[in-house]
CSV table of C-alpha atoms in Angstrom, one decimal:
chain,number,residue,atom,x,y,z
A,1,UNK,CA,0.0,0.0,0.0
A,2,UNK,CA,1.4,3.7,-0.5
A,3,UNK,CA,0.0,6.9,0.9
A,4,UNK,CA,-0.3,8.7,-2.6
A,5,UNK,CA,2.5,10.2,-1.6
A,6,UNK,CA,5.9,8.7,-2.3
A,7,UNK,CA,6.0,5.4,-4.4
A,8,UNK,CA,6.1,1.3,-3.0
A,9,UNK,CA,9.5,0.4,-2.6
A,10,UNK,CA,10.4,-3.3,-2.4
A,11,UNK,CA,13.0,-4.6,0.2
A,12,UNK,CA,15.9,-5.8,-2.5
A,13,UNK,CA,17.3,-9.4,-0.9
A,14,UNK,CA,21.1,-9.8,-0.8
A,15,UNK,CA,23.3,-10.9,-3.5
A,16,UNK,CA,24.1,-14.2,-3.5
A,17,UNK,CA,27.6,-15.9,-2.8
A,18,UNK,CA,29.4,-15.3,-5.6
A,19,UNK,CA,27.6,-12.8,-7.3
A,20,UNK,CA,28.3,-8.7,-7.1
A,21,UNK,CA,24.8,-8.1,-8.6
A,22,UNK,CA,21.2,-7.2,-6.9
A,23,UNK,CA,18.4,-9.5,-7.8
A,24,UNK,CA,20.0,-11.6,-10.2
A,25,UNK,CA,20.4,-15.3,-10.1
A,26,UNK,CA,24.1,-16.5,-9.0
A,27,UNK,CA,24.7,-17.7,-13.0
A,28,UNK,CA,26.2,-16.4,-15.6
A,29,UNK,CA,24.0,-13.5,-17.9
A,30,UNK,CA,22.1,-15.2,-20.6
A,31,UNK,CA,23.7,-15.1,-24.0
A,32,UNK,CA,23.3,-12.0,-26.5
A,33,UNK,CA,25.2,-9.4,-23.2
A,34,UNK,CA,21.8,-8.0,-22.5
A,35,UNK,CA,19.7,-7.6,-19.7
A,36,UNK,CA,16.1,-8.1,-20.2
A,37,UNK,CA,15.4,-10.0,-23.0
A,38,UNK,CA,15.2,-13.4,-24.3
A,39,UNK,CA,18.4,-15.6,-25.1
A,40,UNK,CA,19.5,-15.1,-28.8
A,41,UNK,CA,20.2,-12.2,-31.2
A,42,UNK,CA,19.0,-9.0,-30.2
A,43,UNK,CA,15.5,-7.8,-32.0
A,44,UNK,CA,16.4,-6.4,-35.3
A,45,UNK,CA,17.9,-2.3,-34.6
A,46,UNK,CA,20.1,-3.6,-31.7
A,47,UNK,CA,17.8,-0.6,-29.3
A,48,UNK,CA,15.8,-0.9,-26.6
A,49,UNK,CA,12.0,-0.3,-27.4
A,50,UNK,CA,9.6,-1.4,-29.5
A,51,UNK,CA,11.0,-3.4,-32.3
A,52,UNK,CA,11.3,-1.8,-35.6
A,53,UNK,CA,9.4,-1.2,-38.3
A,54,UNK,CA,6.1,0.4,-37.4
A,55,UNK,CA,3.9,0.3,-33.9
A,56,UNK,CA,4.7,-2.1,-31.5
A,57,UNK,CA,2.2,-5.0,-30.8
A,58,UNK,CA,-0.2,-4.5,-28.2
A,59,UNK,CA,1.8,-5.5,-24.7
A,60,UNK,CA,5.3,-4.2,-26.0
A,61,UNK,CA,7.4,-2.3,-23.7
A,62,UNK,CA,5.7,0.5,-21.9
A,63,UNK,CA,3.9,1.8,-24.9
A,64,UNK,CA,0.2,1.4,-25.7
A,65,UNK,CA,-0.8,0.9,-29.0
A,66,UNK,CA,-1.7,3.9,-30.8
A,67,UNK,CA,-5.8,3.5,-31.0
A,68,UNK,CA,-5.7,2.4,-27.9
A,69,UNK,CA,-7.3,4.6,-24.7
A,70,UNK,CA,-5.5,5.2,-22.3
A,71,UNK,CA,-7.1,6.6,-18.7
A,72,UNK,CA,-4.4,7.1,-17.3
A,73,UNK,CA,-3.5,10.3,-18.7
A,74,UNK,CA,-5.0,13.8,-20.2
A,75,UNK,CA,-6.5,13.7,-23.6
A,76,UNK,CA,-6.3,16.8,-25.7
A,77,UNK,CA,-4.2,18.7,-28.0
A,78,UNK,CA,-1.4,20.0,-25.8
A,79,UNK,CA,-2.8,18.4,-23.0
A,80,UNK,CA,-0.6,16.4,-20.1
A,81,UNK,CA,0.2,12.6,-21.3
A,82,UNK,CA,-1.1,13.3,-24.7
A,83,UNK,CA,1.2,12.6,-27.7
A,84,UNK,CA,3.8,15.2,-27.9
A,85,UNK,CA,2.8,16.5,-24.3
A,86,UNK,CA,4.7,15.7,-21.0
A,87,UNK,CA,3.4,12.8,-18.9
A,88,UNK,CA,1.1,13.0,-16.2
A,89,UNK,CA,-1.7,11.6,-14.0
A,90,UNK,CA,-5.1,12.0,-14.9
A,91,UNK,CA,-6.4,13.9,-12.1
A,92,UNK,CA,-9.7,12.0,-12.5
A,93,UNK,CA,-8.4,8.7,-11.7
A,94,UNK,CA,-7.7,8.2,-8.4
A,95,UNK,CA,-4.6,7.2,-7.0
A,96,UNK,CA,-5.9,3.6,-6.2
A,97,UNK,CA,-6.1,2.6,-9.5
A,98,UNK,CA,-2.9,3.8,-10.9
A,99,UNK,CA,-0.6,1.1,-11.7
A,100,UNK,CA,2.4,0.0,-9.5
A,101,UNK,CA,5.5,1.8,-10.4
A,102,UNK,CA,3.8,4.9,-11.7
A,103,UNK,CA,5.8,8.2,-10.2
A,104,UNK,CA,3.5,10.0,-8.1
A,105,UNK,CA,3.4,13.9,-8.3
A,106,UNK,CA,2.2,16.2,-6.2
A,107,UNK,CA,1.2,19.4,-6.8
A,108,UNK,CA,3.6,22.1,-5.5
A,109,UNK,CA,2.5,24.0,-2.7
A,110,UNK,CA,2.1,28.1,-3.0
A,111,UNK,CA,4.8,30.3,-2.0
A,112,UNK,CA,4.8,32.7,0.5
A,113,UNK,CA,7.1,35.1,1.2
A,114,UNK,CA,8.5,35.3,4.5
A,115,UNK,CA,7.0,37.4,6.5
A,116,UNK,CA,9.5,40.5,8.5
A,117,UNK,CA,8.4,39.9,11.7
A,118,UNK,CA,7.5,42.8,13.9
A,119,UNK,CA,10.2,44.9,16.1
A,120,UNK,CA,10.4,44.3,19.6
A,121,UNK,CA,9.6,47.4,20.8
A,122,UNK,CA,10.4,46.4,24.9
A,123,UNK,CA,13.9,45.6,23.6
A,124,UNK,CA,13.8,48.7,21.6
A,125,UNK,CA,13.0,50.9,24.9
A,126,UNK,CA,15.2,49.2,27.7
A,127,UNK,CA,18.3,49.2,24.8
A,128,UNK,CA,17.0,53.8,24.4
A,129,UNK,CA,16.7,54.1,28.3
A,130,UNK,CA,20.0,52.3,28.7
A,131,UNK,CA,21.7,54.8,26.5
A,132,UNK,CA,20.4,57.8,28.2
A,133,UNK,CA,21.7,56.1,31.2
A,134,UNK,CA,25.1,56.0,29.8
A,135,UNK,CA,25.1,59.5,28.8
A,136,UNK,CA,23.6,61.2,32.0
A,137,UNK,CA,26.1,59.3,33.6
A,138,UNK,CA,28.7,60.7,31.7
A,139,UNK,CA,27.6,63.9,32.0
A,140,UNK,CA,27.8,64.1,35.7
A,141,UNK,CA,31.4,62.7,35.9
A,142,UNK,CA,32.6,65.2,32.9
A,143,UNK,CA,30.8,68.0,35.1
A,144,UNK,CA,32.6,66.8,38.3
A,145,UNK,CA,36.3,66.6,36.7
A,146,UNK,CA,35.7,70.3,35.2
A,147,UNK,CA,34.6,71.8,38.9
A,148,UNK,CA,37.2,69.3,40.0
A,149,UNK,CA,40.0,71.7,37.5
A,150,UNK,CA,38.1,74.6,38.3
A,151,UNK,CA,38.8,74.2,41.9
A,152,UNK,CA,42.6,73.3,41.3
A,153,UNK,CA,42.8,76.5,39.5
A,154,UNK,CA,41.6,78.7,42.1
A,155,UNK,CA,43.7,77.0,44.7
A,156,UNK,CA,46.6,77.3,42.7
A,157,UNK,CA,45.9,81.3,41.9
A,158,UNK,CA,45.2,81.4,45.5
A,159,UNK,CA,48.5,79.8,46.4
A,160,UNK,CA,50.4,81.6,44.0
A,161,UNK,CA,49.1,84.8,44.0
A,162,UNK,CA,51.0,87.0,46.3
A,163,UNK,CA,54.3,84.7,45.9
A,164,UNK,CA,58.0,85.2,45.2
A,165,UNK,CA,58.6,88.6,46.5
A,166,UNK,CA,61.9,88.6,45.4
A,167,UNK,CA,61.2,87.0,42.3
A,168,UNK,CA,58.8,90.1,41.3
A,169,UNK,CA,61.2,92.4,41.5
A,170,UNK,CA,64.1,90.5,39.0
A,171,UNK,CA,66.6,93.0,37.0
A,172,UNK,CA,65.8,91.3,34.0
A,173,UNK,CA,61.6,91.6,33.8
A,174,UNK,CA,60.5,94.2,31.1
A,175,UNK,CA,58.1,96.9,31.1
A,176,UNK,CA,54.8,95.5,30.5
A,177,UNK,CA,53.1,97.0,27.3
A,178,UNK,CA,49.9,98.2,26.9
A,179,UNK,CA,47.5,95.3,25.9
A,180,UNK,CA,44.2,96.2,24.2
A,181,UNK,CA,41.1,94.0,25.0
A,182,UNK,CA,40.4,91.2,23.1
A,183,UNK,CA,37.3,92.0,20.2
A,184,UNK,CA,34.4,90.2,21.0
A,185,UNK,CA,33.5,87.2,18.3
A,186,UNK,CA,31.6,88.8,15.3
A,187,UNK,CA,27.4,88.1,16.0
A,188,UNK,CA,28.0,87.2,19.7
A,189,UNK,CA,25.5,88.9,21.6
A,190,UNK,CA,28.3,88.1,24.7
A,191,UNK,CA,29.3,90.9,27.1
A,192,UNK,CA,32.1,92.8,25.7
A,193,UNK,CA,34.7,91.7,27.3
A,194,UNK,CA,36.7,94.1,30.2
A,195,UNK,CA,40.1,95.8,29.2
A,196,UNK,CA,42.8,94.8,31.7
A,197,UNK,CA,45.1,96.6,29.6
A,198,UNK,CA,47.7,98.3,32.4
A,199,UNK,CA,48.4,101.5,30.6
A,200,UNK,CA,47.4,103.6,28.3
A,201,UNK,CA,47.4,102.8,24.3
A,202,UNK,CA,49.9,103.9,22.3
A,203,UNK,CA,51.8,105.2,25.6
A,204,UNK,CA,53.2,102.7,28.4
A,205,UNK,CA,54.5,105.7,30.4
A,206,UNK,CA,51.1,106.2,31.8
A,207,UNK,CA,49.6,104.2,33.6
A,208,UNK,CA,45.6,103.7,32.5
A,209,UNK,CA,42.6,104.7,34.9
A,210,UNK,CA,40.1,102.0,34.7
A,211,UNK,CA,37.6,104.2,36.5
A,212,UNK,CA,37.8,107.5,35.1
A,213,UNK,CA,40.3,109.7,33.1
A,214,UNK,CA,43.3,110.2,35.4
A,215,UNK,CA,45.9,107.9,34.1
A,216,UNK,CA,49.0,108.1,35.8
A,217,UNK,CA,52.5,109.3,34.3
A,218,UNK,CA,55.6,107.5,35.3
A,219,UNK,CA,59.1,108.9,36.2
A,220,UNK,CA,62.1,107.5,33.9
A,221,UNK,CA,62.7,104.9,36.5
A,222,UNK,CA,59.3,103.5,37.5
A,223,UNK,CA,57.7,100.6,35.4
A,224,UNK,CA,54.5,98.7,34.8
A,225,UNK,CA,55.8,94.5,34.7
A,226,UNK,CA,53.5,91.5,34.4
A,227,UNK,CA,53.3,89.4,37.5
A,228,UNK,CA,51.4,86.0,37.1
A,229,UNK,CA,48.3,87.0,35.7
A,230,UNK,CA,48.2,91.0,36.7
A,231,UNK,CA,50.3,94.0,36.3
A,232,UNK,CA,52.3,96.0,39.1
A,233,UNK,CA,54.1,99.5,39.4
A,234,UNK,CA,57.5,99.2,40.5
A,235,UNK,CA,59.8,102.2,41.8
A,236,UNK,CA,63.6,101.8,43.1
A,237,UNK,CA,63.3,104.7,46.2
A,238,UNK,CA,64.9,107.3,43.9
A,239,UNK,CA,63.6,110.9,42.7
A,240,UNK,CA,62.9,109.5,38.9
A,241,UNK,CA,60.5,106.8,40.6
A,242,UNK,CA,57.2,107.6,40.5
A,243,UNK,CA,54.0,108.5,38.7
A,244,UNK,CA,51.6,111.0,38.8
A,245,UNK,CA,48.2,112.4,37.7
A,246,UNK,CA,47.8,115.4,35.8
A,247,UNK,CA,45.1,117.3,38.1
A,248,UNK,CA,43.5,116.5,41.4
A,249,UNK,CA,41.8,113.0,42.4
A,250,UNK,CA,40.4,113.2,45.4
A,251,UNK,CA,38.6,115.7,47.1
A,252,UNK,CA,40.3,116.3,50.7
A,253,UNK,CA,37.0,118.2,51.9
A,254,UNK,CA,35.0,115.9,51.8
A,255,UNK,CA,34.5,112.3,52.4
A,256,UNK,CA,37.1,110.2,51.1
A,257,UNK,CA,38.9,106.1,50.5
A,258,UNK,CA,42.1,105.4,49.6
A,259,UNK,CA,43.2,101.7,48.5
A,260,UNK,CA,46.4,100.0,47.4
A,261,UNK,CA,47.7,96.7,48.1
A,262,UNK,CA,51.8,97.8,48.7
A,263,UNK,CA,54.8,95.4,48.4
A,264,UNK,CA,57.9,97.1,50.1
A,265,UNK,CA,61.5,95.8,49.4
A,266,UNK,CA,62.5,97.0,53.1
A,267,UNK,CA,60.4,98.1,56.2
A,268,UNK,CA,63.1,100.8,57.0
A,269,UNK,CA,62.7,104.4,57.1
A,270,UNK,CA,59.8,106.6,55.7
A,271,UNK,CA,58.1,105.6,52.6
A,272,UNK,CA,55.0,106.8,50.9
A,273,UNK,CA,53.1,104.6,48.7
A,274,UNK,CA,49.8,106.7,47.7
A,275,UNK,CA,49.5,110.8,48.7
A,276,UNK,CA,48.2,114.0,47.6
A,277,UNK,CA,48.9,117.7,48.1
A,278,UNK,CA,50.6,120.7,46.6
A,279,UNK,CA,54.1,122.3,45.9
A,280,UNK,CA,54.1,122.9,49.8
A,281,UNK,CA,53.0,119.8,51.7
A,282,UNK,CA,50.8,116.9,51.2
A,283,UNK,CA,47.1,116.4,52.6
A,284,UNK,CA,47.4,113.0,53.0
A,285,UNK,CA,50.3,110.0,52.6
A,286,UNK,CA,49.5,106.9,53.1
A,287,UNK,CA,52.8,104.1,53.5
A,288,UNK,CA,55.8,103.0,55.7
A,289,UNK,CA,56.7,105.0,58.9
A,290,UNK,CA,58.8,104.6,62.2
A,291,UNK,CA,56.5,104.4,64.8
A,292,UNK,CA,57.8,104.1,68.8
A,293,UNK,CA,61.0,103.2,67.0
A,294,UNK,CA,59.3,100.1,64.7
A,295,UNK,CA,57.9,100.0,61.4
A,296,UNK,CA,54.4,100.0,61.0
A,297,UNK,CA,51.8,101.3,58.2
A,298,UNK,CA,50.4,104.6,58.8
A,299,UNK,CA,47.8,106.9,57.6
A,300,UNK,CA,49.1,110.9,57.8
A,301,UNK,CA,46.7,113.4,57.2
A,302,UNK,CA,47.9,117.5,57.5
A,303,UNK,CA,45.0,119.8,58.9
A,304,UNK,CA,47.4,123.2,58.8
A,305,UNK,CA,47.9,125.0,55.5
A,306,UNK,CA,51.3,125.3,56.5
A,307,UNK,CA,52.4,120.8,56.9
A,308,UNK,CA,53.7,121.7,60.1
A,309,UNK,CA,54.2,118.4,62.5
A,310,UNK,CA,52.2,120.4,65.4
A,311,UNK,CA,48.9,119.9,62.6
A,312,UNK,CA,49.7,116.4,61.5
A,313,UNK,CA,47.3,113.3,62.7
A,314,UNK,CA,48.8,109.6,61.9
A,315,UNK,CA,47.0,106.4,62.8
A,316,UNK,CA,49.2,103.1,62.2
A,317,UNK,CA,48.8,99.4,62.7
A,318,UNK,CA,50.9,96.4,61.7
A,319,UNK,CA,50.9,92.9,60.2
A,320,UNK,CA,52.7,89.7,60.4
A,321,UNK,CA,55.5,90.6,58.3
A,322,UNK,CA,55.9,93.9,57.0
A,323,UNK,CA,59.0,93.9,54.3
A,324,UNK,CA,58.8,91.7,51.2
A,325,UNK,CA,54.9,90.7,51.7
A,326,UNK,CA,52.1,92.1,49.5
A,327,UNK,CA,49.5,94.0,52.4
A,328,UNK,CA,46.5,95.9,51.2
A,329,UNK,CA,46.1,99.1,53.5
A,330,UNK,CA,42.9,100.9,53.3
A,331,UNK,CA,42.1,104.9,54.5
A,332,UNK,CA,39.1,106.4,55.0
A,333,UNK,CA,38.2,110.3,56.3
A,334,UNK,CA,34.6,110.5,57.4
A,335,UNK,CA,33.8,114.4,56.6
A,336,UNK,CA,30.7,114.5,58.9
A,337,UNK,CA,32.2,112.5,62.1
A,338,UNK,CA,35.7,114.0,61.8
A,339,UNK,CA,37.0,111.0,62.0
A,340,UNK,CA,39.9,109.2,60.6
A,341,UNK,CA,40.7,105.4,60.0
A,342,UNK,CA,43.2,102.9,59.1
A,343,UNK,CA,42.5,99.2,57.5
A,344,UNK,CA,45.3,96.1,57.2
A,345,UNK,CA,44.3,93.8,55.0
A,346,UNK,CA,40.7,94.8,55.4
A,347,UNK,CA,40.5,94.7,59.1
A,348,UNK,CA,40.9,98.2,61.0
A,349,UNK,CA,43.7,98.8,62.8
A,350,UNK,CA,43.3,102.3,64.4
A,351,UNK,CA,41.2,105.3,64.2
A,352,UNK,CA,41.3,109.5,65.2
A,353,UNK,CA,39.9,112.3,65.1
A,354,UNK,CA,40.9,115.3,63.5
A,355,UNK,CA,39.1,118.6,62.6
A,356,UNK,CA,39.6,118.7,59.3
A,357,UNK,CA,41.7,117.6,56.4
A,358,UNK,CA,43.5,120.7,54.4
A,359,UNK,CA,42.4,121.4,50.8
A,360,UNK,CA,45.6,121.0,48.9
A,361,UNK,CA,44.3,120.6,45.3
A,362,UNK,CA,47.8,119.1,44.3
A,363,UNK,CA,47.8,116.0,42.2
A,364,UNK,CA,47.8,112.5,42.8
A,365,UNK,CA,50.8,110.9,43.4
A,366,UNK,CA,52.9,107.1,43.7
A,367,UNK,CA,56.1,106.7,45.4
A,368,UNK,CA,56.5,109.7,46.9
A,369,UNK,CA,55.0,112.4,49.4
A,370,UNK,CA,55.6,116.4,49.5
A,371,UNK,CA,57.1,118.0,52.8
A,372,UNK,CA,58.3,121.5,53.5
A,373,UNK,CA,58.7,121.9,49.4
A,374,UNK,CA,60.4,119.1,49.0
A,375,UNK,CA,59.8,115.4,48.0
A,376,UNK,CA,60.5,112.8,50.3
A,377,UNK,CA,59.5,109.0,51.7
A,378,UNK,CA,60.9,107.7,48.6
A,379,UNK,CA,58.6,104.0,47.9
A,380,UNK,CA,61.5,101.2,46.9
A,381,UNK,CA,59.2,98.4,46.2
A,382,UNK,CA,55.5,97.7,44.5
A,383,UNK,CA,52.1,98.2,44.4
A,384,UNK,CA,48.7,97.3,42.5
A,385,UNK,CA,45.0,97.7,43.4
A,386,UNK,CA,45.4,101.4,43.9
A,387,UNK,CA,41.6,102.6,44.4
A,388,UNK,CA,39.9,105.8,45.3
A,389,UNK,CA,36.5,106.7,46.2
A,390,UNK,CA,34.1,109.7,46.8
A,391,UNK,CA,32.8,108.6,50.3
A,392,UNK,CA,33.9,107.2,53.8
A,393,UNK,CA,33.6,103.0,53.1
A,394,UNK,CA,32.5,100.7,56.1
A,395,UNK,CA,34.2,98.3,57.8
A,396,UNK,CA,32.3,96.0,56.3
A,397,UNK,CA,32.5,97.3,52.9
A,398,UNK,CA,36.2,97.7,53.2
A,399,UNK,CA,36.3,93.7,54.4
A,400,UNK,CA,34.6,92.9,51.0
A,401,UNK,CA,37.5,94.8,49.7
A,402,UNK,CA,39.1,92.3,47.9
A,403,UNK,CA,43.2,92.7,45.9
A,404,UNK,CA,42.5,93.8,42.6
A,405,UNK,CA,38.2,93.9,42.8
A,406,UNK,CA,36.5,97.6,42.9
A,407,UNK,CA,33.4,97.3,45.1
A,408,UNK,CA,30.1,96.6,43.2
A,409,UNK,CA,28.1,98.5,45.1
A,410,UNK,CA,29.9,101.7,45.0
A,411,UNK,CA,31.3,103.7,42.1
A,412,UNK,CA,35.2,104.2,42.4
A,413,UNK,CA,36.3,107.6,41.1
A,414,UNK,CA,39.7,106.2,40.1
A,415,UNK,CA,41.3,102.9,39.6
A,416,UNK,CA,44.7,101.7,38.4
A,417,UNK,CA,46.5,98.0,37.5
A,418,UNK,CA,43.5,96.1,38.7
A,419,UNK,CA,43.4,92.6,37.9
């Protein structure tokens, strides 16, 4: 029995002793060398088939006689089993009655295309969250290593700010020249960027005002040198070292501060960092004095028209180290309290009062101080930060005070070499 499906197949038995062949007798092939037919010559034409010379007899070999039906194929011109067409079942006869040995073929199934299948769209999610994962978390370490430099940087400016007092004043620095600022990028809408340059363009002999239009003009033998990231003034204690302004900065009558943050090569002697007066005398001198026999910074103010010592009021205080250390010494003159007061790096140190401060409407000078029509108190060191204001700071406004920093909150009426 078959299934329609695939054709019988019949168990073949052994060969027999003797014999290489399958289903064959263990003798020798009957005469005439072929397999198949009768012993004796070969049907005339020597083929296989029906034997020549017209149709084969009914019952030849495979082939029905030409008149004769056959059901088991397709009749019709063209049709499947007909003469000159390819061979194949009827469809109309059932399998059942087809004859043993008869291949069996089946109809070929449609094709389908394979189908894409659809995305997993789970996978797809957990693989999009994962990534944002992987970049938030790089985000917060890239933000933590730049605060991480950021902090280094400060501590290191913070370190190295005020260092190497020697090294700032080396024979060998150079003048600094005047730098212009830097042009903001064409279409940014960025704040223009501040001008730090130290003097004034086109002529480093002055030194610029950042604050209003009193720049500075330097002796032959004072300089403007680059320190770290800022700019100083640095004089040699002679007559040719200093600089001045061309007219009067500060109003003496009135309420007044005075800033600068002073570097001295030796606390020796009398030396004047920041004053103001006339061909006669100075109003005020702030700097390096002898106090009790020991240096200590003061803050002179003359109340006489005439400089005498008898109408002179000084308040002083000290620091840590006075020669060779940057110290930022503050004055104030409190016009409506009468009252006079000295600041060390931002905390006050002493206080007076005094009747009144003399009008000299002398210009502003570095370096130096005017007594008895002479100059004198000779600065042989450095300075930066020098600041002047209109009115009487706090203490706690003079705290905030910081090297190189005008106060926000309050307009300074001159400024020079801040940083």
């Amino acid at each position: 029995m078959t299934d329609g499906k695939n054709p019988p197949t019949t168990p073949q038995p052994e060969p027999a002793p003797g014999n290489s062949g399958y289903g064959f007798p263990p003798v020798p092939p009957a005469p005439g060398g072929g397999y198949g037919f009768p012993p004796g010559q070969p049907p005339a034409g020597g083929g296989f088939g029906p034997p020549p010379g017209g149709a084969a007899p009914q019952g030849g070999y495979g082939f029905p006689q030409a008149d004769a039906p056959n059901p088991y194929r397709q009749d019709g011109p063209g049709a499947p089993g007909a003469p000159g067409g390819p061979f194949q079942q009827n469809p109309h006869v059932p399998p059942s009655q087809w004859p043993a040995g008869l291949p069996v073929q089946e109809t070929p199934a449609p094709f389908f295309p394979q189908q894409s299948e659809q995305p997993d769209w789970e996978a797809l999610a957990d693989r999009t969250a994962a990534e944002r994962r992987k970049k938030r978390t790089w985000g917060i370490v890239g933000g933590a290593t730049v605060l991480a430099l950021l902090a280094g940087g400060g501590a290191f400016w913070l370190l190295g700010g005020d260092g190497g007092g020697e090294q700032q004043q080396a024979a060998d620095d150079q003048p600094a020249a005047s730098e212009p600022a830097s042009p903001s990028p064409s279409g940014s809408k960025s704040k223009k960027p501040a001008d730090n340059s130290p003097t004034v363009k086109d002529d480093p002999t002055q030194i610029r005002d950042r604050a209003g239009k009193a720049p500075l003009k330097m002796g032959p033998d004072a300089g403007v040198f680059p320190i770290d990231k800022r700019f100083e003034v640095r004089t040699k204690g002679g007559e040719n070292s200093y600089a001045e302004s061309e007219k009067r900065v500060v109003d003496t009558s009135k309420s007044f501060t005075v800033s600068a943050r002073v570097w001295v090569r030796s606390d020796k002697g009398r030396q004047i960092a920041v004053s103001q007066g006339n061909e006669k005398s100075s109003s005020f001198a702030l700097g390096l004095d002898q106090v009790n026999g020991k240096p200590a910074w003061v803050f002179r103010v003359q109340t006489g028209d005439q400089g005498a010592d008898a109408t002179t009021v000084v308040v002083s205080g000290t620091s840590s180290k006075m020669e060779k250390t940057f110290a930022e010494l503050t004055a104030t003159y409190d016009a409506e309290r009468k009252q006079i007061a000295l600041y060390v790096n931002g905390k006050k140190a002493g206080e007076a009062a005094v009747p009144g401060i003399h009008d000299a409407k002398g210009p502003l000078q570095l370096a130096r101080a005017r007594h008895e029509d002479k100059w004198t108190a000779a600065w042989n060191g450095a300075m930066d930060s020098i600041q002047t204001y209109d009115k009487a700071l706090s203490a706690a406004q003079v705290d905030t005070l910081k090297p190189g920093k005008a106060l926000a909150s309050v307009e300074p009426t001159g400024a020079w070499l801040l940083y």
